Short mmCIF file of C-alpha atoms in Angstrom, two decimals:
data_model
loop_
_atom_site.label_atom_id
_atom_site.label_comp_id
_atom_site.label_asym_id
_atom_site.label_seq_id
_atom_site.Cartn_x
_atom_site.Cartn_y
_atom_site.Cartn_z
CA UNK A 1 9.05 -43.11 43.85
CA UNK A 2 11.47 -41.46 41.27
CA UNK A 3 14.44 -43.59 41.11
CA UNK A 4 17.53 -41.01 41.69
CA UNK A 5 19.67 -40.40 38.72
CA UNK A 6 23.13 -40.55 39.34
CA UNK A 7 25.58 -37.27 38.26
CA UNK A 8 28.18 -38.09 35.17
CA UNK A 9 31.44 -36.60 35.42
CA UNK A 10 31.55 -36.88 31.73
CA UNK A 11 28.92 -34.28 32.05
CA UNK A 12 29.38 -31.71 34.90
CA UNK A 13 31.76 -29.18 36.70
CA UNK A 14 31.16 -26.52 38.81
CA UNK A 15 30.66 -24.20 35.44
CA UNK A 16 27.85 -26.20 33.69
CA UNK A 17 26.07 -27.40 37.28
CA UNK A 18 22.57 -25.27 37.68
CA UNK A 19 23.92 -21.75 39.22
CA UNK A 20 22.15 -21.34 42.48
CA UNK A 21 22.48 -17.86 43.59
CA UNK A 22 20.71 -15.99 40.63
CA UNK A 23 21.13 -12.32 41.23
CA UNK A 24 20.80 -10.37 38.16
CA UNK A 25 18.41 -8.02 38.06
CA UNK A 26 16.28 -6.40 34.77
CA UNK A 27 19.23 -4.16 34.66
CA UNK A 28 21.83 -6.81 34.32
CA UNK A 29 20.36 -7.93 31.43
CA UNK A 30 19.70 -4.60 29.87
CA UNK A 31 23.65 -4.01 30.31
CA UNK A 32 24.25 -6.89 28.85
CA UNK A 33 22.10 -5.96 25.55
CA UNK A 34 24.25 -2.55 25.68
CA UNK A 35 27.70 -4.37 25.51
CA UNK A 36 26.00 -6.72 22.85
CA UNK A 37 24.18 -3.54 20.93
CA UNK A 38 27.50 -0.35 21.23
CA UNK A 39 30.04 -1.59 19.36
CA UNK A 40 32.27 -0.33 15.96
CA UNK A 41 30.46 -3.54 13.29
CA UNK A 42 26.58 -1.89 15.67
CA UNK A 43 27.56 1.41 14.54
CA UNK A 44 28.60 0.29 11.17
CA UNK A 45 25.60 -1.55 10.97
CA UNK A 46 22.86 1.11 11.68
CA UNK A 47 24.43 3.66 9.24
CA UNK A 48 24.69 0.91 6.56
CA UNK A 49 20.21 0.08 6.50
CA UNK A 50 20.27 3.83 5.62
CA UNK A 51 22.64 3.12 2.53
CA UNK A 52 20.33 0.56 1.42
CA UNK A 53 17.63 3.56 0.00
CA UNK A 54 15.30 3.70 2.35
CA UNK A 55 14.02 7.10 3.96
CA UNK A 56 14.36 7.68 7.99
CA UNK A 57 10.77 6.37 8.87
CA UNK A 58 11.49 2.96 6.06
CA UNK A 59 14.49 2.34 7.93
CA UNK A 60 12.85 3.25 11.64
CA UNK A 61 10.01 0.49 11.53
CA UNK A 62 12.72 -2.02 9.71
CA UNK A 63 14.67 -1.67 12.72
CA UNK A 64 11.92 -1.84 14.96
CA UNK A 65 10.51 -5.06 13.10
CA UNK A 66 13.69 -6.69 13.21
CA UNK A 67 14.66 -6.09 16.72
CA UNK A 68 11.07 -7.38 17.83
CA UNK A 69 11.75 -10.39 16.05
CA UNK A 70 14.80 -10.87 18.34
CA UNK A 71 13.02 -9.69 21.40
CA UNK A 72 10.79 -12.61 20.89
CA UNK A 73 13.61 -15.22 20.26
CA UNK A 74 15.48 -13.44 23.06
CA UNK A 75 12.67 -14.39 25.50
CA UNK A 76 11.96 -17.55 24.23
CA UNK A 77 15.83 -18.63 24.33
CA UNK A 78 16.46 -16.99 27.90
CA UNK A 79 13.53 -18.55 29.11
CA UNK A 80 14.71 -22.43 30.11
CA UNK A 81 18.15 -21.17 30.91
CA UNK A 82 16.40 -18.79 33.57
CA UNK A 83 14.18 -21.52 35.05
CA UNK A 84 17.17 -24.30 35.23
CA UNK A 85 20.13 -21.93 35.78
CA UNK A 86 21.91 -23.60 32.98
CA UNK A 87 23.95 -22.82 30.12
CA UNK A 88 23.24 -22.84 26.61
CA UNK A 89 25.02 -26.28 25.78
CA UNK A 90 22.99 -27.51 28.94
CA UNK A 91 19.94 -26.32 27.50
CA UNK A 92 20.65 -28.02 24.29
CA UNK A 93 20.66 -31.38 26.16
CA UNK A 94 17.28 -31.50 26.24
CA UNK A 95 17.01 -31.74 22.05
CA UNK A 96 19.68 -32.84 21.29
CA UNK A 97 20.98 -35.49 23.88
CA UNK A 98 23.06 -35.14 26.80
CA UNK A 99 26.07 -36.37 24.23
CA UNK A 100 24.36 -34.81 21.00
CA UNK A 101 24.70 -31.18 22.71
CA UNK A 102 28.19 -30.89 21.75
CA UNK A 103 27.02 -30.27 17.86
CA UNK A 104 25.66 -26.71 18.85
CA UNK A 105 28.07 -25.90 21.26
CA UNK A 106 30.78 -26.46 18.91
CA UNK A 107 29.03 -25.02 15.93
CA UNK A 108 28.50 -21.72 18.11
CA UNK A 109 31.65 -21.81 20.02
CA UNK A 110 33.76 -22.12 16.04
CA UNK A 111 31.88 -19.11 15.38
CA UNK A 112 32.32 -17.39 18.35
CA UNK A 113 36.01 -18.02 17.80
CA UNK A 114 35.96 -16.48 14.43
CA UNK A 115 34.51 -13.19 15.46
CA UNK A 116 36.64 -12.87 19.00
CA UNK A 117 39.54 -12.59 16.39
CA UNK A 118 37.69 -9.83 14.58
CA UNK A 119 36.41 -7.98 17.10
CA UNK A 120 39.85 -8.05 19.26
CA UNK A 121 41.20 -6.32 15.54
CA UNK A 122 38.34 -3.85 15.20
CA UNK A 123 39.36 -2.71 19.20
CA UNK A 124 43.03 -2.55 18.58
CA UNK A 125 42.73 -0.13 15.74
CA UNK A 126 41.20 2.62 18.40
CA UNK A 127 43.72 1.36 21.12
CA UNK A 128 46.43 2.78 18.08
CA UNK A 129 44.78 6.15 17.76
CA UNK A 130 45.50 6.44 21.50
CA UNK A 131 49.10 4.89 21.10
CA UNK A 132 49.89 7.12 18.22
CA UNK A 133 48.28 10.57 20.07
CA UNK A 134 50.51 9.57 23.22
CA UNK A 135 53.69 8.11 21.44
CA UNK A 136 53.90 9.89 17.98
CA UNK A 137 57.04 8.03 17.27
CA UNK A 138 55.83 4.35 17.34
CA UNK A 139 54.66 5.19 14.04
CA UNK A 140 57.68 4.18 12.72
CA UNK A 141 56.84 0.22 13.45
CA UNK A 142 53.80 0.72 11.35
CA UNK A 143 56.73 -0.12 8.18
CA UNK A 144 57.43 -3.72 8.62
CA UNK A 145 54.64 -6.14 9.04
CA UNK A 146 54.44 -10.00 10.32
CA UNK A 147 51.69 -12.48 8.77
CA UNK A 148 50.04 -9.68 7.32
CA UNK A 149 50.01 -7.34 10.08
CA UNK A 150 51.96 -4.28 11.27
CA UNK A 151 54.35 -4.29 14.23
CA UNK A 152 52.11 -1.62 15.65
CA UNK A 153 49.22 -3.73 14.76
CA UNK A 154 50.50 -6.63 16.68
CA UNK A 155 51.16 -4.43 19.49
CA UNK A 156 47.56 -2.86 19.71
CA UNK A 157 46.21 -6.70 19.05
CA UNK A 158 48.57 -8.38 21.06
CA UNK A 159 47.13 -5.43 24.57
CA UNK A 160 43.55 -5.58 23.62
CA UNK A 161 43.88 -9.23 23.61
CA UNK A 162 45.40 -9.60 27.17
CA UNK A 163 43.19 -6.38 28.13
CA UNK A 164 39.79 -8.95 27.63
CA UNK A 165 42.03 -12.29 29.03
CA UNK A 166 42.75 -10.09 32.39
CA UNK A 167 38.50 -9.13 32.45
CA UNK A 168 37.40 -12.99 31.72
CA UNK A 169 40.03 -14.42 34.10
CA UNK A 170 38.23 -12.85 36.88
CA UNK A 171 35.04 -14.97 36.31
CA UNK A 172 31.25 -13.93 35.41
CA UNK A 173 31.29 -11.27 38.88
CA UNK A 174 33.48 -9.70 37.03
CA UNK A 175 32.48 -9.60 33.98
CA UNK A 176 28.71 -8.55 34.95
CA UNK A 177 30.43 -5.01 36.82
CA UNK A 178 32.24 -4.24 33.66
CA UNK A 179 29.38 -4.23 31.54
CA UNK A 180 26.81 -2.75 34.10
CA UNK A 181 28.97 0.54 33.64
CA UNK A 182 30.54 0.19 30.47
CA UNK A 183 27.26 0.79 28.52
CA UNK A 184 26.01 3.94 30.18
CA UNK A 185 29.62 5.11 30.22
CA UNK A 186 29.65 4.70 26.39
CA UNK A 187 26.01 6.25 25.96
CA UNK A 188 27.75 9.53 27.75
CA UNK A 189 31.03 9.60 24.97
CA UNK A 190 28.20 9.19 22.06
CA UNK A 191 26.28 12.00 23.38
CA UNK A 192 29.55 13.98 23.38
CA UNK A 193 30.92 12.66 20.01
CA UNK A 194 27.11 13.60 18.49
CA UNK A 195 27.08 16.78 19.84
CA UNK A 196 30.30 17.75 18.92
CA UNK A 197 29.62 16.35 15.33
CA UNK A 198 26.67 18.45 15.07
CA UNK A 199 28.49 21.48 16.27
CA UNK A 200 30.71 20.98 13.39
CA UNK A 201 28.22 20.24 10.58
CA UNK A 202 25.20 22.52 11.83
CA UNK A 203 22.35 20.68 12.64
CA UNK A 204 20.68 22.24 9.21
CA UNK A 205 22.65 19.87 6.98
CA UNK A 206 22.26 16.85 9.78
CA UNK A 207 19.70 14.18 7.30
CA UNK A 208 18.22 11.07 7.88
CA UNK A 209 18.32 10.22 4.66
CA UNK A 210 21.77 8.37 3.60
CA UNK A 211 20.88 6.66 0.54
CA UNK A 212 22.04 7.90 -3.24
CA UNK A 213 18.49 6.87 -4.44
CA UNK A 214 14.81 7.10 -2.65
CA UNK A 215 12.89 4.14 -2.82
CA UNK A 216 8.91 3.43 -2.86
CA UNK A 217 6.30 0.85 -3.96
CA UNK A 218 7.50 -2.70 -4.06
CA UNK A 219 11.17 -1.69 -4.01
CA UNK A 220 11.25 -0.18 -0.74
CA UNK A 221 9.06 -3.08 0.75
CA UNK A 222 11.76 -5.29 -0.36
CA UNK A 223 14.64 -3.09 1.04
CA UNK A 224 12.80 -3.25 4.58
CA UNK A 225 12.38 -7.39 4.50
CA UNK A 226 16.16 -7.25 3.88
CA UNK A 227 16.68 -4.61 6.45
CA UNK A 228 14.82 -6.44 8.72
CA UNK A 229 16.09 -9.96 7.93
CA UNK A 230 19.21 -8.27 8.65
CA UNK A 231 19.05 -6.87 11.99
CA UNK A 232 17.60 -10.45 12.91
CA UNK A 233 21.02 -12.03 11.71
CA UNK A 234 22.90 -9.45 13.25
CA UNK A 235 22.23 -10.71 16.64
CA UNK A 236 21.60 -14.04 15.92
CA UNK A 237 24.53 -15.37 17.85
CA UNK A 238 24.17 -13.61 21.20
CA UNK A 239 20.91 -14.42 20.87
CA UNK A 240 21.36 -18.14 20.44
CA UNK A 241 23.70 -18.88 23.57
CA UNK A 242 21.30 -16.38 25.44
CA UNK A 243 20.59 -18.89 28.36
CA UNK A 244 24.28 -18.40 29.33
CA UNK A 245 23.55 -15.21 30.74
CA UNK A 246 19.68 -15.53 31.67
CA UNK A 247 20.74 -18.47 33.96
CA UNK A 248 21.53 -15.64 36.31
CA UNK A 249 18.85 -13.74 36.46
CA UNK A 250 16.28 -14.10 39.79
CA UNK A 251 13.35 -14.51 37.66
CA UNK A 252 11.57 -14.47 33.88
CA UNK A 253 9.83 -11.22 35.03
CA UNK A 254 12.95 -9.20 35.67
CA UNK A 255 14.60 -11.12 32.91
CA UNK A 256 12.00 -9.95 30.06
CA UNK A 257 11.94 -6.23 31.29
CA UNK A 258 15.77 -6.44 30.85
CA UNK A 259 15.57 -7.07 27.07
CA UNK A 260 12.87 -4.74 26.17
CA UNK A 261 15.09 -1.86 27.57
CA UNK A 262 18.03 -3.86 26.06
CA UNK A 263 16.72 -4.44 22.71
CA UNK A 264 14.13 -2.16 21.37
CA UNK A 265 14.71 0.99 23.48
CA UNK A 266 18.25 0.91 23.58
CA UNK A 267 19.29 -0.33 19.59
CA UNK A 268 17.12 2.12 18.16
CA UNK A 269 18.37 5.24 20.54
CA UNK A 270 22.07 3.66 19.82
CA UNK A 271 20.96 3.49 15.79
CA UNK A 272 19.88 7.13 16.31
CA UNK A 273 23.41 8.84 17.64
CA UNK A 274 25.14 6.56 14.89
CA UNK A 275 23.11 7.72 12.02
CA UNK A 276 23.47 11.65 12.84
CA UNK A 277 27.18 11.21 13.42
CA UNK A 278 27.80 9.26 9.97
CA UNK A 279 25.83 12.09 8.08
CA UNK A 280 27.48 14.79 10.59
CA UNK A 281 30.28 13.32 8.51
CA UNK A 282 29.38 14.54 5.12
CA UNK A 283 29.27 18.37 5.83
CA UNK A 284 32.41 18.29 8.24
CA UNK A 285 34.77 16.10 6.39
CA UNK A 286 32.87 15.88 2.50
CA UNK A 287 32.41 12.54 1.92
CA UNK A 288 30.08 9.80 4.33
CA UNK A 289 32.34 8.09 6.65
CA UNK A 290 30.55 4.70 8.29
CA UNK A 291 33.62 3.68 10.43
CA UNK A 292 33.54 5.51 13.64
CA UNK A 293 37.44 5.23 14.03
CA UNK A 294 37.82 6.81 11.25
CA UNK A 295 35.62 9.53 12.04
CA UNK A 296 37.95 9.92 15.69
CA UNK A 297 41.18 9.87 13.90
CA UNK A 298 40.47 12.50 11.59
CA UNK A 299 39.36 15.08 14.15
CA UNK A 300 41.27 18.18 15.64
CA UNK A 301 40.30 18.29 19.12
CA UNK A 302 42.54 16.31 20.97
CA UNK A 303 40.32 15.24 23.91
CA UNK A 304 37.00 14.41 21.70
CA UNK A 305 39.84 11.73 19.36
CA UNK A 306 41.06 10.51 23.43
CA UNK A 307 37.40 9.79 24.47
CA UNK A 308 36.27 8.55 21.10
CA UNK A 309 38.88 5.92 20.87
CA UNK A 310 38.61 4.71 24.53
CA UNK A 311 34.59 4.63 24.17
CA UNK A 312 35.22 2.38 21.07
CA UNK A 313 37.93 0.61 22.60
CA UNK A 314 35.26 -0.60 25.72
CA UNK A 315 32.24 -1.12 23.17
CA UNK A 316 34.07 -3.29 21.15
CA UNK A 317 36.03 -4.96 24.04
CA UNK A 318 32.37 -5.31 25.60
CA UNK A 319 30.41 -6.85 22.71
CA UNK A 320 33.62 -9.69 22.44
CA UNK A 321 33.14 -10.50 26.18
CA UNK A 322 29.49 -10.75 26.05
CA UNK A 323 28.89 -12.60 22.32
CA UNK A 324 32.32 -14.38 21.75
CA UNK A 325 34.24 -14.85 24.82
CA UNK A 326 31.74 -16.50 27.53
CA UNK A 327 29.91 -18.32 24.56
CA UNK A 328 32.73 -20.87 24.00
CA UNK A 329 34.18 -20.64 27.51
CA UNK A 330 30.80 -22.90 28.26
CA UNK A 331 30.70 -24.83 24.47
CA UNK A 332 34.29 -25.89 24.91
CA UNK A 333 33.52 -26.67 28.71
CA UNK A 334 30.54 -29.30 27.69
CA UNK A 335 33.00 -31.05 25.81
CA UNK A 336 35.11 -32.20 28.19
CA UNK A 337 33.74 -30.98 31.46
CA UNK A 338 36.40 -32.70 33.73
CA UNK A 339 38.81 -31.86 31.29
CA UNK A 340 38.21 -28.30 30.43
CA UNK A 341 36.80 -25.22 32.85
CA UNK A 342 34.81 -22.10 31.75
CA UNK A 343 37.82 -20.06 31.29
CA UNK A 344 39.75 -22.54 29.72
CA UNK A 345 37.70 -22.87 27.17
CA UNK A 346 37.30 -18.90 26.91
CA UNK A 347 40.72 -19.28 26.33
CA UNK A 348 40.80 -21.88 23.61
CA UNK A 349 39.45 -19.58 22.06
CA UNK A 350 41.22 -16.85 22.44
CA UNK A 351 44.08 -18.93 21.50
CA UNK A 352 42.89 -20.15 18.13
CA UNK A 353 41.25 -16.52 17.34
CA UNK A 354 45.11 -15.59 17.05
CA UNK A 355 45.97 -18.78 14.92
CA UNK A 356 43.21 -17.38 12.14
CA UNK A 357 44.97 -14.22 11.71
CA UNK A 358 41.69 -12.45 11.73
CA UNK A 359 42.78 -9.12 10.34
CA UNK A 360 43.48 -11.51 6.93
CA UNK A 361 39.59 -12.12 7.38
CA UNK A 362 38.11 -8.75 8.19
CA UNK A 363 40.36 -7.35 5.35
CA UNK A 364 38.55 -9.64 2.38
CA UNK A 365 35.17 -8.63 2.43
CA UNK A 366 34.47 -12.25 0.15
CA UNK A 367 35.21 -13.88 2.93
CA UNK A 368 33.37 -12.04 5.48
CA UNK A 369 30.15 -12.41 3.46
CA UNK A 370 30.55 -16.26 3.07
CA UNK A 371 31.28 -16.38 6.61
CA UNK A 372 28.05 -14.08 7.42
CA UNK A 373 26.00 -16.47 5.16
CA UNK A 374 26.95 -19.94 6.03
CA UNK A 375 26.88 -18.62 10.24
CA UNK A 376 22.85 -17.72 9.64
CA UNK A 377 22.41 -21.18 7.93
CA UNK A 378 23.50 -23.17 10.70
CA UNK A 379 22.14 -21.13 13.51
CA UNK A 380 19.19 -20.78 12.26
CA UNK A 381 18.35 -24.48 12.15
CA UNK A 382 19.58 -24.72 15.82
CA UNK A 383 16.55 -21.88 17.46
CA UNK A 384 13.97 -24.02 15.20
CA UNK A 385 14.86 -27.61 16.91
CA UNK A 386 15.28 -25.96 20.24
CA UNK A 387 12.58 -23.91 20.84
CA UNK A 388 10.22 -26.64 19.09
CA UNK A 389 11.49 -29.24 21.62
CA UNK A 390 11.38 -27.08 24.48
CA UNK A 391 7.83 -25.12 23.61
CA UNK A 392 5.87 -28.26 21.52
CA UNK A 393 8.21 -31.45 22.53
CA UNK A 394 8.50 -30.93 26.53
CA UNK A 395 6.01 -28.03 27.06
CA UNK A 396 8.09 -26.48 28.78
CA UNK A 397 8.86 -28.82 31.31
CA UNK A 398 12.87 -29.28 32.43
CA UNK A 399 14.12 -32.64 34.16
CA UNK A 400 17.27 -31.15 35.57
CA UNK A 401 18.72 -34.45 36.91
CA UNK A 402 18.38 -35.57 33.01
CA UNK A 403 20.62 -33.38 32.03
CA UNK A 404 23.27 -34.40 33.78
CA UNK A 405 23.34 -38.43 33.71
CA UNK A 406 24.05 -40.75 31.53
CA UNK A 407 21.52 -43.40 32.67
CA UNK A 408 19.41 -44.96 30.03
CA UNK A 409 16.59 -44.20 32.64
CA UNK A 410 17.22 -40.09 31.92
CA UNK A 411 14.73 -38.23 29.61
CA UNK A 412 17.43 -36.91 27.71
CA UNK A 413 19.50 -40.07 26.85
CA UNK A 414 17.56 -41.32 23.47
CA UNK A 415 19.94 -43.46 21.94
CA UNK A 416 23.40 -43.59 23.26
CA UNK A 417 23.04 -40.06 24.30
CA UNK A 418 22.25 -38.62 21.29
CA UNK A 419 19.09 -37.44 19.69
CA UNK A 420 19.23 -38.77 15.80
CA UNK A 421 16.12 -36.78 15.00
CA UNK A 422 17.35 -33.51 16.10
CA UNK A 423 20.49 -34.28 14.19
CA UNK A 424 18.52 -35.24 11.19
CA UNK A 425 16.83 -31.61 11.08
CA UNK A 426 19.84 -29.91 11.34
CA UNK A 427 21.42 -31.51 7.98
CA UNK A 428 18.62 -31.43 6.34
CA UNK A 429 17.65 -27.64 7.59
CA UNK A 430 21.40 -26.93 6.74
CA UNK A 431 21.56 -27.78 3.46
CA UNK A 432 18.44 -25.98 2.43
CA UNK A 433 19.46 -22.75 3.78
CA UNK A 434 22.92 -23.05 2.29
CA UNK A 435 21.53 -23.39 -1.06
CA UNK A 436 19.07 -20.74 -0.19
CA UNK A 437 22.17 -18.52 0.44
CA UNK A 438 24.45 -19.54 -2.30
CA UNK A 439 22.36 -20.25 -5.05
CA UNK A 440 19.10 -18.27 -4.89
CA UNK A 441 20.12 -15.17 -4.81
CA UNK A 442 17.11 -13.58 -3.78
CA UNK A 443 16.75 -15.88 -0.41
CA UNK A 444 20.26 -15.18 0.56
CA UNK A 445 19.05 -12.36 3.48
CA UNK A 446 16.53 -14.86 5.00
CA UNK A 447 19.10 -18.25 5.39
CA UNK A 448 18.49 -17.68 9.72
CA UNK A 449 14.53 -17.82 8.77
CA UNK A 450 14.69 -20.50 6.50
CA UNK A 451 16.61 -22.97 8.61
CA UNK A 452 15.08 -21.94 11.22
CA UNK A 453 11.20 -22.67 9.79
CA UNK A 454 12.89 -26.02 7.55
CA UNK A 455 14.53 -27.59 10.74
CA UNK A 456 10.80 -26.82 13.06
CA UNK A 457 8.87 -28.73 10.87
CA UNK A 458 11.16 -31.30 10.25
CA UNK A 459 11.89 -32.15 13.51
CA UNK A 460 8.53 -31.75 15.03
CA UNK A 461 7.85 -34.82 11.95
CA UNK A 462 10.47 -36.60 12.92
CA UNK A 463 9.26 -36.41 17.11
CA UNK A 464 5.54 -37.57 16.45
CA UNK A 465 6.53 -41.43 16.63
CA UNK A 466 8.51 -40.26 20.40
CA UNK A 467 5.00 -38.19 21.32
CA UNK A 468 2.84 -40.87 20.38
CA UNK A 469 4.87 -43.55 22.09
CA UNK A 470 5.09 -41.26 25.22
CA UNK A 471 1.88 -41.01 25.22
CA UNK A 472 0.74 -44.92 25.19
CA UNK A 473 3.00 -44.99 27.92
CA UNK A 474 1.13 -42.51 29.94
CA UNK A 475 -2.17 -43.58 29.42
CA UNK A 476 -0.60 -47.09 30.56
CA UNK A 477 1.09 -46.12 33.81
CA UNK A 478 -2.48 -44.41 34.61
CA UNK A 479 -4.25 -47.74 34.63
#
């Protein structure tokens, strides 16, 4: 008989315990790949693969290759968070140690941190297009500035910033109703911005074609590997801390059905609306305009510049929720369970988003690409020891009561509670796909693949010794 494993407090609350009333349906989850998919840096995004050269069917099967790729690491990350109604950190456990799971939970939850900042900025400048339409005269406090940022910047920061505290203080319930709604609610304002765009332009001079120059041969096949690698990176965050949000949903099933609506049907109908309003752009204002507040701001009907702020305002306030808010809520939570609740650590990092001044960040691109770069290289090694330990290690078998003792006699204990060989990888993965990124040029696009493939094979080496010794001990207990 299994001896019972006793719970640590060093490693439970009522936020990381296994959720038992898991009630989201397929649609939950496509919502949730709606918040994740309509925002300002998505529409950017889209509009940007067609910059790269590439004609409208080059760039339709690069982002159909690359958002398969993450439907398959969405499924395969959702999948043990689903089954144990855990959390990411949680699931980490299993890998890296009931201890060692704080290394991707802080390593997500510091970049989670980093792009709540940017993503509160990107929504305050369309909460000022409404400020400015409604109050002309606060205009005036766009003259003096404080750390680098406008009075009026601080104001629109400063509301968008208590605007998402208000939504996350009112728990995951919450949260779930505002982006069940927000999504479709946002697919209805693009429809209206689109047409309206078109109107404008004439669909005649609407092209799919965005690029200076038209690529073929080897140089377009090259373009579409980047294009892909990129829409890959582009979600691998989300994508990583997945299980925080499939934890809820009643079964694998509904859960998969959720992310092929989410993901594949619903980027590439988003990518669609954003690529005919950026080259609506061209006709109606005479140059290509890629930032979709821009495009709002400069247009004369009052009531399409109202809606077009407010649906950017809820995409972007919707994407920072779903990718960078609950994220570290749970990351910061597994360190210090006792110590620190799922919305205080949401706002931890809220908190220290504000201390990095991140309109200083979004506003030097150097730093945004190094930040891009070095964020792929350590996620990537992070799916590779995961899903190899989860898929290959366990077979896809979850002790539950493991992951929440610190008994010797749990699976997930190793050595002090910490799994050396899963930390092993993750340098070693980690340092190959920064120098990948940094200095090889040419591999720079692919740092998520590379430490993701570098950190799978090394730690499946580095587990043999465990499987074989797991295994003598099997064959033993059966005689």
């Amino acid at each position: 008989m299994e001896k019972e494993l006793p719970v640590s407090p060093r490693l439970s609350n009522e936020d990381l315990a296994p959720e038992q009333k898991q009630k989201w349906g397929w649609y939950s989850i496509f919502a949730f790949w709606m918040s994740d998919v309509h925002s300002v840096g998505g529409y950017v995004f889209a509009a940007s693969l067609f910059a790269l050269g590439l004609n409208g069917i080059q760039v339709f099967i690069s982002l159909l290759a690359g958002i398969s790729i993450v439907l398959v690491f969405a499924n395969l990350m959702g999948k043990p968070g689903q089954k144990a109604g855990v959390p990411f950190p949680v699931v980490a456990r299993m890998s890296f140690g009931v201890f060692g799971a704080n290394i991707p939970a802080v390593i997500r939850g510091l970049i989670a941190v980093v792009w709540y900042g940017i993503q509160t900025y990107l929504a305050s400048s369309s909460f000022i297009i409404l400020l400015l339409y409604f109050f002309p005269s606060t205009e005036q406090l766009a003259q003096h500035s404080f750390l680098g940022l406008s009075y009026l910047g601080w104001v629109g920061f400063t509301s968008m910033w208590i605007l998402q505290a208000v939504v996350f203080m009112f728990g995951m319930d919450v949260i779930r109703k505002v982006i069940d709604w927000s999504g479709p609610a946002i697919y209805l304002a693009m429809f209206a911005l689109c047409g309206y765009m078109i109107n404008l332009a004439g669909w005649e001079n609407i092209s799919f074609n965005l690029g200076k120059q038209s690529l073929v041969g080897s140089d377009a096949i090259v373009q579409m590997l980047i294009a892909t690698a990129l829409v890959a990176g582009y979600f691998a965050g989300p994508t990583l801390n997945f299980s925080d949000f499939s934890r809820y949903c009643v079964s694998y099933k509904e859960l998969k059905i959720g992310n092929i609506l989410g993901l594949p049907v619903n980027f590439i109908l988003f990518s669609l609306f954003s690529v005919i309003i950026v080259s609506a752009s061209i006709p109606v204002f005479g140059e290509m305009i890629v930032d979709p507040v821009e495009t709002v701001k400069r247009l004369d009907s009052g009531m399409i510049t109202v809606l077009g702020a407010l649906t950017f305002i809820f995409a972007t306030v919707g994407i920072n929720i779903v990718a960078n808010f609950v994220a570290p809520a749970f990351d910061f939570s597994n360190v210090s369970p006792q110590k620190i609740s799922f919305k205080m650590g949401g706002f931890i990092a809220a908190f220290g988003s504000v201390l990095l001044t991140p309109w200083n960040l979004f506003n030097n691109p150097e730093v945004i690409h190094y930040t891009v770069d070095v964020l792929a290289a350590m996620i990537g090694p992070l799916y590779g020891i995961i899903i190899v330990d989860y898929y290959i290690i366990k077979k896809s078998q979850i002790h539950v009561p493991s992951l929440y003792t610190e008994s010797p006699n749990g699976q997930y204990w190793y050595k002090n509670g910490i799994n050396m060989n899963s930390v092993y990888a993750l340098l070693v993965a980690s340092a190959v796909a920064i120098i990948a990124t940094f200095f090889v040029v040419e591999l720079a696009n692919y740092a998520l693949f590379i430490g993701g493939f570098v950190s799978a094979l090394v730690y499946r080496i580095l587990m043999e010794k465990r499987l074989a010794w797991a295994s003598q001990s099997s064959l033993a207990k059966q005689q």
